[in-house]
């Protein structure tokens, strides 16, 4: 149900409410594939706020997208990935990380892909993407070291193992299976687990 634009202007309304409305509206537009073509006015209308509110809270459409990315990176799905990667048993850690990554991309992958799509058009986004990639790469390197200690690198170097893990847990790989190939979420997880098991001889 749409929110009333009038309500966002009432004195005493928590600014965080209108902020969340804009983020929720932007996410809905992304899901429908309409975010890129939407104007700030259209985004504001979907959120039930004024155009000025969008600019005052985020500065631009790009600012909205960046804030969505920040919200995703601090959400429960991302925390689940970090908890999985921190498990003591290295095999359990990589298996749980693949599972948690799938759950994260199922809910938030469209946001990251949309953010990546505007990298070449909007200055400043590439730095955020690079930061996210470095963070993910660091997690994969830690997992690869754990697999090495457990004797599961299967002839791969640490760098090769980390690269393989990065590929298996990437949003691009997930979306290729889930969206482009049309696999169900359970089938996507099954394929990625098979890739993991065969790459590192975990079966």
XYZ file of C-alpha atoms in Angstrom:
203
model
C 0.000 0.000 0.000
C 1.366 3.452 -0.911
C 2.238 5.855 1.833
C 0.725 9.316 1.909
C 3.212 12.029 0.867
C 1.433 14.384 3.230
C 2.285 12.201 6.201
C 6.002 12.539 5.652
C 5.796 16.315 6.054
C 4.095 16.367 9.419
C 6.077 17.867 12.217
C 7.542 15.260 14.550
C 7.767 12.414 11.995
C 10.983 10.454 12.512
C 13.255 11.156 9.494
C 14.344 7.522 9.563
C 10.805 6.512 8.560
C 10.938 8.410 5.271
C 14.482 7.123 4.749
C 13.324 3.527 5.039
C 10.369 4.238 2.754
C 12.717 5.435 0.020
C 14.998 2.421 0.421
C 12.067 0.013 0.375
C 10.629 1.702 -2.721
C 13.986 1.571 -4.488
C 14.330 -2.127 -3.709
C 10.837 -2.775 -5.076
C 11.711 -0.939 -8.293
C 14.914 -2.944 -8.633
C 12.987 -6.175 -8.250
C 10.681 -5.091 -11.081
C 13.623 -3.977 -13.238
C 12.412 -0.374 -13.198
C 14.951 1.395 -10.995
C 17.366 2.446 -13.760
C 14.640 4.169 -15.767
C 12.868 5.772 -12.830
C 13.309 9.465 -12.114
C 13.827 10.804 -8.606
C 10.259 12.104 -8.725
C 8.939 8.636 -9.601
C 11.029 7.079 -6.834
C 9.655 9.637 -4.382
C 6.095 8.916 -5.530
C 6.602 5.176 -4.978
C 7.957 5.916 -1.503
C 5.175 8.349 -0.647
C 7.594 11.165 0.112
C 8.496 14.431 -1.566
C 11.216 14.719 -4.192
C 13.057 17.075 -1.854
C 13.079 14.350 0.814
C 14.964 11.981 -1.495
C 17.569 14.636 -2.252
C 17.916 15.726 1.377
C 18.293 12.168 2.662
C 20.430 10.672 -0.133
C 21.603 13.399 -2.491
C 20.759 11.418 -5.638
C 19.479 8.113 -7.001
C 23.034 6.825 -6.743
C 23.028 7.742 -3.065
C 19.889 5.654 -2.604
C 21.567 2.693 -4.300
C 24.691 3.051 -2.202
C 22.648 3.205 0.993
C 20.805 0.032 -0.064
C 24.154 -1.684 -0.478
C 25.206 -0.583 3.002
C 21.911 -1.865 4.437
C 22.479 -5.245 2.781
C 26.052 -5.522 4.034
C 24.877 -5.048 7.619
C 21.854 -7.307 7.427
C 21.280 -10.724 9.011
C 22.129 -12.578 5.786
C 25.602 -11.059 5.642
C 26.114 -11.721 9.346
C 25.199 -15.357 8.661
C 27.937 -15.546 6.009
C 30.523 -14.226 8.441
C 29.366 -16.630 11.153
C 29.597 -19.538 8.709
C 33.111 -18.583 7.626
C 34.181 -18.402 11.279
C 33.277 -22.024 12.071
C 36.184 -23.999 13.519
C 35.951 -26.964 11.160
C 37.259 -25.776 7.740
C 35.069 -28.147 5.733
C 31.950 -27.170 7.650
C 32.960 -23.517 7.247
C 33.139 -23.607 3.437
C 29.957 -25.663 3.136
C 28.066 -23.326 5.457
C 29.458 -20.281 3.636
C 28.121 -21.531 0.297
C 24.711 -22.114 1.887
C 24.648 -18.706 3.568
C 25.857 -16.968 0.407
C 22.981 -18.465 -1.572
C 20.498 -17.227 1.019
C 22.044 -13.765 0.875
C 22.046 -13.532 -2.933
C 18.486 -14.827 -3.109
C 17.309 -11.786 -1.152
C 19.875 -9.123 -2.006
C 21.711 -10.173 -5.165
C 19.569 -7.960 -7.405
C 20.729 -4.889 -5.484
C 24.430 -5.642 -5.908
C 24.011 -6.453 -9.597
C 22.162 -3.179 -10.139
C 24.921 -1.334 -8.311
C 27.550 -2.997 -10.498
C 25.586 -2.107 -13.631
C 26.037 1.630 -12.993
C 29.744 1.487 -12.146
C 30.801 2.758 -15.562
C 28.163 5.497 -15.546
C 28.537 6.899 -12.061
C 31.889 7.951 -10.568
C 32.470 6.717 -7.038
C 30.527 3.480 -7.289
C 33.545 1.513 -8.481
C 35.298 2.200 -5.164
C 32.395 0.667 -3.224
C 32.348 -2.377 -5.506
C 36.103 -2.800 -5.118
C 35.798 -2.587 -1.331
C 33.109 -5.280 -1.338
C 35.193 -7.507 -3.581
C 38.289 -7.114 -1.384
C 36.226 -7.967 1.687
C 34.801 -11.085 0.052
C 38.245 -12.079 -1.246
C 39.677 -11.816 2.262
C 37.031 -14.202 3.580
C 37.792 -16.669 0.784
C 41.509 -16.532 1.500
C 40.873 -17.354 5.150
C 38.690 -20.303 4.119
C 41.351 -21.512 1.684
C 43.956 -21.478 4.436
C 41.648 -23.589 6.574
C 41.215 -26.097 3.760
C 44.976 -26.227 3.318
C 45.484 -27.102 6.976
C 42.907 -29.868 6.569
C 44.601 -31.179 3.423
C 41.761 -30.321 1.040
C 43.362 -28.055 -1.563
C 43.548 -30.937 -4.076
C 46.740 -29.666 -5.687
C 45.607 -26.035 -5.887
C 47.695 -23.156 -4.600
C 46.199 -20.920 -1.919
C 45.519 -18.235 -4.494
C 43.844 -20.711 -6.847
C 41.744 -22.141 -4.022
C 40.630 -18.692 -2.886
C 39.743 -17.816 -6.486
C 37.684 -21.000 -6.845
C 35.831 -20.263 -3.609
C 35.240 -16.684 -4.724
C 33.730 -17.941 -7.976
C 31.477 -20.490 -6.261
C 30.134 -17.937 -3.768
C 29.864 -14.954 -6.138
C 26.595 -13.212 -6.932
C 27.309 -13.627 -10.645
C 27.570 -17.419 -10.390
C 24.463 -17.596 -8.231
C 22.426 -15.430 -10.609
C 23.613 -17.368 -13.653
C 22.144 -20.523 -12.152
C 19.163 -19.029 -10.352
C 17.943 -16.416 -12.790
C 19.485 -17.115 -16.199
C 19.300 -20.917 -16.059
C 16.023 -20.796 -14.153
C 17.054 -23.272 -11.457
C 15.153 -23.335 -8.175
C 16.936 -22.175 -5.052
C 17.441 -25.774 -3.796
C 18.753 -26.822 -7.224
C 21.120 -23.839 -7.302
C 22.483 -24.774 -3.885
C 22.875 -28.385 -5.044
C 24.951 -27.361 -8.072
C 27.162 -25.043 -6.031
C 27.707 -27.679 -3.343
C 28.676 -30.171 -6.065
C 31.165 -27.653 -7.486
C 32.601 -27.157 -4.005
C 32.826 -30.869 -3.205
C 34.465 -31.792 -6.495
C 36.915 -28.885 -6.497
C 38.181 -29.685 -3.017
C 37.392 -33.428 -2.807
C 34.994 -32.956 0.101
C 32.444 -35.617 -0.839
